[in-house]
CSV table of C-alpha atoms and ligand atoms in Angstrom, one decimal:
chain,number,residue,atom,x,y,z
R,5,MET,CA,-28.6,27.3,-13.0
R,6,ALA,CA,-29.4,25.0,-10.0
R,7,ASP,CA,-28.5,21.8,-11.8
R,8,THR,CA,-25.0,23.0,-12.7
R,9,VAL,CA,-24.3,23.1,-8.9
R,10,LEU,CA,-26.0,19.8,-8.1
R,11,LEU,CA,-24.0,17.6,-10.5
R,12,THR,CA,-21.4,18.3,-13.1
R,13,ALA,CA,-22.4,15.2,-15.1
R,14,ILE,CA,-25.5,16.9,-16.4
R,15,ARG,CA,-24.6,17.6,-20.0
R,16,HIS,CA,-23.3,21.1,-20.7
R,17,GLU,CA,-22.8,22.2,-24.3
R,18,THR,CA,-21.3,25.4,-23.2
R,19,MET,CA,-19.3,26.3,-20.2
R,20,PRO,CA,-21.4,27.5,-17.3
R,21,GLU,CA,-20.2,30.7,-15.8
R,22,SER,CA,-19.9,29.3,-12.3
R,23,TYR,CA,-17.0,27.0,-13.3
R,24,ILE,CA,-14.8,29.6,-15.0
R,25,ARG,CA,-11.7,30.5,-13.1
R,26,PRO,CA,-10.3,34.1,-13.2
R,27,ALA,CA,-7.6,34.5,-15.9
R,28,ASN,CA,-4.7,34.3,-13.4
R,29,GLU,CA,-5.9,31.0,-11.9
R,30,ARG,CA,-6.3,28.9,-15.0
R,31,PRO,CA,-4.4,25.6,-15.6
R,32,ARG,CA,-2.3,26.9,-18.5
R,33,LEU,CA,-2.1,23.5,-20.0
R,34,SER,CA,0.5,24.3,-22.7
R,35,GLU,CA,3.0,24.9,-19.9
R,36,VAL,CA,2.6,21.4,-18.3
R,37,VAL,CA,5.6,19.1,-18.7
R,38,ILE,CA,5.6,15.4,-19.1
R,39,GLU,CA,8.1,13.8,-16.8
R,40,GLU,CA,8.2,10.3,-15.2
R,41,ILE,CA,7.6,10.2,-11.5
R,42,PRO,CA,9.5,7.5,-9.7
R,43,LEU,CA,8.2,4.0,-10.5
R,44,ILE,CA,8.9,1.5,-7.7
R,45,ASP,CA,8.6,-2.3,-8.1
R,46,LEU,CA,7.3,-3.6,-4.8
R,47,GLY,CA,7.8,-7.1,-5.9
R,48,GLY,CA,11.6,-6.9,-6.0
R,49,GLU,CA,13.8,-9.1,-3.9
R,50,ASP,CA,15.9,-6.4,-2.4
R,51,ARG,CA,13.9,-4.8,0.4
R,52,SER,CA,16.6,-2.3,1.4
R,53,GLN,CA,16.6,-1.0,-2.2
R,54,ILE,CA,12.8,-0.6,-2.3
R,55,ILE,CA,13.0,1.3,1.0
R,56,ARG,CA,15.7,3.5,-0.3
R,57,GLN,CA,13.7,4.3,-3.5
R,58,ILE,CA,10.6,5.1,-1.4
R,59,GLY,CA,12.6,7.4,0.8
R,60,GLU,CA,14.0,9.2,-2.2
R,61,ALA,CA,10.6,9.6,-3.8
R,62,CYS,CA,9.1,11.0,-0.6
R,63,ARG,CA,11.8,13.6,-0.3
R,64,SER,CA,11.8,14.7,-3.9
R,65,PHE,CA,8.4,14.3,-5.4
R,66,GLY,CA,6.2,13.3,-2.5
R,67,PHE,CA,4.7,11.0,-5.2
R,68,PHE,CA,5.5,7.7,-6.7
R,69,GLN,CA,3.9,4.9,-8.7
R,70,ILE,CA,4.0,1.3,-7.6
R,71,ILE,CA,3.8,-2.0,-9.6
R,72,ASN,CA,3.6,-5.5,-8.2
R,73,HIS,CA,1.8,-4.0,-5.3
R,74,GLY,CA,-0.2,-7.1,-4.5
R,75,ILE,CA,-3.6,-5.8,-5.6
R,76,SER,CA,-4.8,-8.1,-8.4
R,77,GLU,CA,-5.5,-6.8,-11.8
R,78,GLU,CA,-9.0,-8.3,-11.5
R,79,SER,CA,-9.7,-6.4,-8.3
R,80,ILE,CA,-8.6,-3.2,-10.0
R,81,GLN,CA,-10.7,-3.8,-13.1
R,82,LYS,CA,-13.7,-4.5,-11.0
R,83,MET,CA,-13.2,-1.4,-8.9
R,84,MET,CA,-12.9,0.8,-12.0
R,85,GLY,CA,-15.8,-1.0,-13.6
R,86,ILE,CA,-18.2,-0.5,-10.7
R,87,ALA,CA,-17.1,3.2,-10.4
R,88,ARG,CA,-18.0,3.8,-14.0
R,89,GLU,CA,-21.3,1.9,-13.7
R,90,PHE,CA,-22.2,4.0,-10.6
R,91,PHE,CA,-21.6,7.3,-12.4
R,92,HIS,CA,-23.4,6.1,-15.5
R,93,MET,CA,-26.6,5.5,-13.6
R,94,PRO,CA,-29.5,8.0,-14.3
R,95,VAL,CA,-29.2,11.3,-12.5
R,96,GLU,CA,-32.4,10.5,-10.5
R,97,GLU,CA,-30.8,7.3,-9.2
R,98,LYS,CA,-27.6,9.0,-8.3
R,99,MET,CA,-29.4,11.9,-6.6
R,100,LYS,CA,-30.6,9.5,-3.9
R,101,TYR,CA,-27.1,9.6,-2.5
R,102,TYR,CA,-26.5,13.4,-2.9
R,103,SER,CA,-25.5,15.7,-0.1
R,104,ASP,CA,-23.4,18.9,0.1
R,105,ASP,CA,-22.7,18.4,3.8
R,106,PRO,CA,-19.0,17.5,4.2
R,107,SER,CA,-19.6,15.8,7.6
R,108,LYS,CA,-21.8,13.1,6.0
R,109,LYS,CA,-19.9,9.8,5.9
R,110,VAL,CA,-21.4,8.5,2.7
R,111,ARG,CA,-22.4,10.9,0.0
R,112,LEU,CA,-22.4,11.8,-3.6
R,113,SER,CA,-21.3,15.4,-4.2
R,114,THR,CA,-19.8,17.7,-6.7
R,115,SER,CA,-16.9,20.1,-7.0
R,116,PHE,CA,-15.2,20.3,-3.5
R,117,ASN,CA,-17.3,22.3,-1.0
R,118,VAL,CA,-20.2,23.6,-3.0
R,119,LYS,CA,-21.7,25.6,-0.3
R,120,LYS,CA,-18.6,27.5,0.5
R,121,GLU,CA,-16.7,28.0,-2.7
R,122,THR,CA,-17.1,30.7,-5.2
R,123,VAL,CA,-16.0,28.8,-8.4
R,124,HIS,CA,-16.9,25.2,-8.9
R,125,ASN,CA,-14.8,22.3,-10.1
R,126,TRP,CA,-15.6,20.0,-13.0
R,127,ARG,CA,-16.0,16.9,-10.8
R,128,ASP,CA,-18.6,14.7,-9.2
R,129,TYR,CA,-17.5,12.4,-6.4
R,130,LEU,CA,-18.7,9.7,-4.2
R,131,ARG,CA,-17.2,9.9,-0.8
R,132,LEU,CA,-17.3,6.8,1.5
R,133,HIS,CA,-16.0,6.1,4.9
R,134,CYS,CA,-14.5,2.6,4.8
R,135,HIS,CA,-13.3,1.7,8.3
R,136,PRO,CA,-14.6,-0.3,10.1
R,137,LEU,CA,-16.2,-1.7,7.0
R,138,GLU,CA,-19.1,-3.4,8.9
R,139,GLU,CA,-20.1,-0.1,10.3
R,140,PHE,CA,-20.2,1.8,7.0
R,141,VAL,CA,-21.0,-0.7,4.2
R,142,PRO,CA,-24.7,-0.8,5.2
R,143,GLU,CA,-24.9,2.9,4.4
R,144,TRP,CA,-23.1,2.7,1.1
R,145,PRO,CA,-25.0,2.8,-2.2
R,146,SER,CA,-27.1,-0.3,-2.9
R,147,THR,CA,-27.0,0.4,-6.6
R,148,PRO,CA,-25.5,-1.0,-8.8
R,149,SER,CA,-26.2,-4.2,-6.9
R,150,SER,CA,-22.6,-5.5,-6.8
R,151,PHE,CA,-21.3,-2.1,-5.5
R,152,LYS,CA,-20.9,-3.0,-1.8
R,153,ASP,CA,-19.3,-6.3,-2.5
R,154,LEU,CA,-16.7,-5.2,-5.1
R,155,VAL,CA,-15.8,-2.0,-3.3
R,156,SER,CA,-15.4,-3.7,0.1
R,157,THR,CA,-13.0,-6.2,-1.4
R,158,TYR,CA,-10.9,-3.4,-3.0
R,159,CYS,CA,-11.0,-1.4,0.3
R,160,LYS,CA,-9.6,-4.4,2.3
R,161,GLU,CA,-6.8,-4.9,-0.2
R,162,VAL,CA,-5.9,-1.2,-0.3
R,163,ARG,CA,-5.8,-1.0,3.5
R,164,GLU,CA,-3.3,-3.9,3.7
R,165,LEU,CA,-1.2,-2.2,1.0
R,166,GLY,CA,-1.3,1.1,2.8
R,167,PHE,CA,0.0,-0.5,6.0
R,168,ARG,CA,2.9,-2.1,4.1
R,169,LEU,CA,3.7,1.3,2.6
R,170,LEU,CA,3.7,2.9,6.0
R,171,GLU,CA,6.0,0.3,7.3
R,172,ALA,CA,8.4,1.0,4.4
R,173,VAL,CA,8.0,4.8,5.0
R,174,SER,CA,8.9,4.3,8.7
R,175,GLU,CA,12.0,2.3,7.8
R,176,SER,CA,13.0,4.8,5.2
R,177,LEU,CA,13.2,7.4,7.9
R,178,ASN,CA,15.3,5.0,10.1
R,179,LEU,CA,12.4,4.5,12.4
R,180,GLU,CA,11.2,1.1,13.7
R,181,LYS,CA,9.2,-0.7,11.0
R,182,ASP,CA,5.9,-0.4,13.0
R,183,TYR,CA,6.5,3.2,14.2
R,184,MET,CA,3.9,4.9,12.0
R,185,LEU,CA,1.4,2.2,12.5
R,186,LYS,CA,1.7,2.5,16.2
R,187,VAL,CA,1.5,6.2,16.5
R,188,LEU,CA,-1.3,6.5,13.9
R,189,GLY,CA,-3.6,4.3,16.0
R,190,ASP,CA,-6.6,2.6,14.5
R,191,GLN,CA,-6.5,4.5,11.2
R,192,GLY,CA,-9.6,5.7,9.4
R,193,GLN,CA,-10.0,5.0,5.7
R,194,HIS,CA,-11.9,7.1,3.3
R,195,MET,CA,-12.5,6.8,-0.4
R,196,ALA,CA,-13.2,9.4,-3.1
R,197,VAL,CA,-14.5,8.0,-6.3
R,198,ASN,CA,-13.9,10.9,-8.7
R,199,PHE,CA,-15.8,11.3,-11.9
R,200,TYR,CA,-14.7,14.0,-14.3
R,201,PRO,CA,-17.1,14.4,-17.2
R,202,PRO,CA,-15.9,15.8,-20.6
R,203,CYS,CA,-15.7,19.5,-20.4
R,204,PRO,CA,-16.4,22.1,-23.2
R,205,GLU,CA,-13.5,24.4,-22.0
R,206,PRO,CA,-10.8,22.5,-20.1
R,207,GLU,CA,-8.5,25.5,-20.2
R,208,LEU,CA,-10.9,27.5,-18.0
R,209,THR,CA,-11.5,25.2,-15.1
R,210,TYR,CA,-10.2,22.2,-13.0
R,211,GLY,CA,-11.4,18.8,-12.1
R,212,LEU,CA,-9.6,19.5,-8.8
R,213,PRO,CA,-7.5,22.6,-8.3
R,214,GLY,CA,-4.1,22.4,-6.8
R,215,HIS,CA,-4.3,20.9,-3.3
R,216,THR,CA,-2.4,18.7,-0.8
R,217,ASP,CA,-4.1,15.7,0.8
R,218,PRO,CA,-4.8,16.3,4.5
R,219,ASN,CA,-4.4,12.6,5.5
R,220,THR,CA,-1.4,10.3,6.0
R,221,ILE,CA,-1.0,8.5,2.7
R,222,THR,CA,-3.1,8.3,-0.4
R,223,ILE,CA,-3.3,5.4,-2.9
R,224,LEU,CA,-4.8,6.5,-6.2
R,225,LEU,CA,-6.1,4.2,-8.8
R,226,GLN,CA,-6.3,6.4,-11.9
R,227,ASP,CA,-8.1,5.9,-15.1
R,228,GLN,CA,-5.9,3.6,-17.3
R,229,GLN,CA,-6.9,5.4,-20.5
R,230,VAL,CA,-7.3,9.0,-19.7
R,231,ALA,CA,-4.6,11.2,-18.1
R,232,GLY,CA,-5.4,14.1,-15.8
R,233,LEU,CA,-3.3,14.0,-12.6
R,234,GLN,CA,-0.6,16.6,-12.4
R,235,VAL,CA,2.0,17.1,-9.7
R,236,PHE,CA,3.8,20.4,-8.8
R,237,LYS,CA,7.6,20.2,-8.7
R,238,GLU,CA,10.1,23.0,-8.8
R,239,GLY,CA,7.7,25.6,-10.2
R,240,LYS,CA,6.3,23.3,-12.9
R,241,TRP,CA,3.2,21.1,-13.2
R,242,ILE,CA,4.1,17.6,-14.3
R,243,ALA,CA,1.5,15.3,-15.9
R,244,VAL,CA,1.5,11.8,-14.4
R,245,ASN,CA,0.5,9.7,-17.3
R,246,PRO,CA,-1.1,6.3,-16.4
R,247,HIS,CA,1.3,3.4,-16.2
R,248,PRO,CA,-0.3,0.0,-16.8
R,249,ASN,CA,-1.4,-1.7,-13.6
R,250,ALA,CA,0.3,0.9,-11.5
R,251,LEU,CA,-1.1,2.7,-8.5
R,252,VAL,CA,-0.1,6.2,-7.6
R,253,VAL,CA,1.0,6.9,-4.0
R,254,ASN,CA,1.3,10.3,-2.4
R,255,ILE,CA,2.4,11.5,1.0
R,256,GLY,CA,-0.3,13.5,2.9
R,257,ASP,CA,0.1,16.4,5.3
R,258,GLN,CA,0.3,14.1,8.3
R,259,ILE,CA,3.4,12.3,7.1
R,260,GLN,CA,5.0,15.7,6.3
R,261,ALA,CA,4.4,16.7,9.9
R,262,LEU,CA,5.5,13.3,11.3
R,263,SER,CA,8.7,13.4,9.3
R,264,ASN,CA,9.4,16.9,10.5
R,265,GLY,CA,9.1,18.2,7.0
R,266,GLN,CA,11.6,15.7,5.4
R,267,TYR,CA,8.8,14.1,3.3
R,268,LYS,CA,6.7,16.3,1.2
R,269,SER,CA,2.9,16.5,0.9
R,270,VAL,CA,3.0,18.2,-2.5
R,271,TRP,CA,0.5,20.1,-4.5
R,272,HIS,CA,-1.4,18.1,-7.1
R,273,ARG,CA,-4.4,18.7,-9.2
R,274,ALA,CA,-6.7,17.1,-11.8
R,275,ILE,CA,-7.4,18.6,-15.1
R,276,VAL,CA,-10.2,17.7,-17.4
R,277,ASN,CA,-10.5,17.3,-21.2
R,278,SER,CA,-13.0,18.0,-23.9
R,279,ASN,CA,-13.9,14.6,-25.2
R,280,LYS,CA,-13.3,11.9,-22.6
R,281,GLU,CA,-14.6,11.3,-19.1
R,282,ARG,CA,-12.1,10.3,-16.5
R,283,ILE,CA,-12.4,8.3,-13.4
R,284,SER,CA,-10.1,8.0,-10.4
R,285,VAL,CA,-10.4,6.2,-7.1
R,286,ALA,CA,-8.5,7.8,-4.2
R,287,SER,CA,-8.1,5.8,-1.0
R,288,PHE,CA,-7.0,7.8,2.0
R,289,LEU,CA,-5.6,6.5,5.3
R,290,CYS,CA,-6.1,8.9,8.2
R,291,PRO,CA,-4.8,9.0,11.7
R,292,GLY,CA,-7.1,7.3,14.3
R,293,ASN,CA,-9.0,9.3,16.8
R,294,GLY,CA,-6.9,10.7,19.5
R,295,ALA,CA,-3.5,10.1,17.7
R,296,VAL,CA,-1.3,13.0,18.4
R,297,ILE,CA,0.7,14.1,15.3
R,298,GLY,CA,4.2,15.3,15.9
R,299,PRO,CA,7.7,14.2,14.9
R,300,PRO,CA,9.6,11.5,16.9
R,301,LYS,CA,12.7,12.5,18.9
R,302,GLN,CA,15.1,11.0,16.3
R,303,LEU,CA,13.9,13.5,13.7
R,304,THR,CA,14.1,16.6,15.9
R,305,ASP,CA,17.7,16.1,17.1
R,306,GLY,CA,19.5,18.4,14.6
R,307,SER,CA,16.4,20.4,13.5
R,308,PRO,CA,13.7,21.6,15.9
R,309,ALA,CA,10.1,20.6,15.2
R,310,ILE,CA,8.6,22.7,12.5
R,311,TYR,CA,4.9,22.2,13.4
R,312,ARG,CA,3.2,22.1,16.8
R,313,ASN,CA,1.6,18.8,17.8
R,314,PHE,CA,-2.1,18.4,16.9
R,315,THR,CA,-4.8,15.8,16.5
R,316,TYR,CA,-6.2,14.8,13.2
R,317,ASP,CA,-9.6,15.9,14.3
R,318,GLU,CA,-8.4,19.5,14.8
R,319,TYR,CA,-6.5,19.4,11.5
R,320,TYR,CA,-9.4,18.0,9.5
R,321,LYS,CA,-11.8,20.7,10.8
R,322,LYS,CA,-9.3,23.4,9.7
R,323,PHE,CA,-8.8,21.8,6.3
R,324,TRP,CA,-12.5,21.8,5.5
R,325,SER,CA,-13.0,25.3,6.8
R,326,ARG,CA,-10.7,26.6,4.0
R,327,ASN,CA,-10.9,26.6,0.2
R,328,LEU,CA,-9.1,23.8,-1.4
R,329,ASP,CA,-6.5,26.0,-3.2
R,330,GLU,CA,-5.5,28.3,-0.3
R,331,GLU,CA,-2.1,28.1,1.3
R,332,HIS,CA,-0.8,24.7,2.6
R,333,CYS,CA,-3.0,23.9,5.6
R,334,LEU,CA,0.2,22.8,7.5
R,335,GLU,CA,1.3,26.4,7.4
R,336,LEU,CA,-1.4,27.1,10.0
R,337,PHE,CA,0.3,24.7,12.4
R,338,LYS,CA,3.8,26.1,12.3
R,339,ARG,CA,5.5,26.7,15.6
E,660,OGA,C1,-7.8,13.5,-4.7
E,660,OGA,C2,-7.0,13.7,-5.9
E,660,OGA,C3,-6.5,13.2,-8.2
E,660,OGA,C4,-7.2,12.6,-9.4
E,660,OGA,O1,-8.9,12.9,-4.9
E,660,OGA,O2,-7.4,14.0,-3.6
E,660,OGA,O3,-6.0,14.3,-5.8
E,660,OGA,O4,-6.4,12.3,-10.4
E,660,OGA,N1,-7.4,13.1,-7.1
E,660,OGA,O5,-8.4,12.4,-9.4
E,661,NI,NI1,-5.5,14.8,-3.7
């Protein structure tokens, strides 16, 4: 049984017991609806319109897709390609990077928090700290040989894009353009390269169960061929089918807190399928050390602050001390 916990990517012809959810927690795939989440063209001329669209998307879905986002098709293809190459390496090679300790800054792992959880998720993932790059790149995987180079390039581009998005998010809340960037300090950047192998019984398990992201903003590069991301809205799970060359953006818990609950860090999940592997690359921006998270005065005039102030350090510890699919972590910070 040990290998089923170590890596999901070890071939399973039948479903191991340890991945099977109880009947009331299963994904019920036949009830999932297909609906478009907002698609925003960042290359448009009319900035005020883009900002309006971002504001609307953050209020309603907490999720949107972007095109003409400034990250070249080449860079995206290379990132996806190297992610696939990494997970296709022999198990022995991959295991060099394995750890189940969530505090490690570079590690290959599986599921979510294998030591704590009772049911596992059908996912392996490589988790990397990415800022400052010079500090972490030396610790990143040295196989495949172009890994460090290609992933660093992608990380730099994503960081820039994340900053531009945070400027637009600030403006959409009628705050100064640099408001978020200022209060969030020197933001951390993490990456999760997710690998979801084909699964014999997709109805019984998750790649990732419903969760919200604990950070500020997430930029997800999802597999262009295989769908799997689903977003919760008004009691229903919506499948976010890949849009060519688009990136998926979602608001994390920290922006929900900073916006005093106006913008939503919504539940989302990844499901698996029986015959195709799926890869996604999630890039997370996170508040810098010492940044205090709380809403600005302008957003608490008519409606008092919903959450108490906290630091990301405190929040992150709380987040990892829970199971992924428990209540919204922000609930624990209500005033
Ligand atoms: C995540 C996440 C979704 C996906 O890594 O936090 O939500 O489609 N991933 O892999
Ligand atoms: Ni997520």
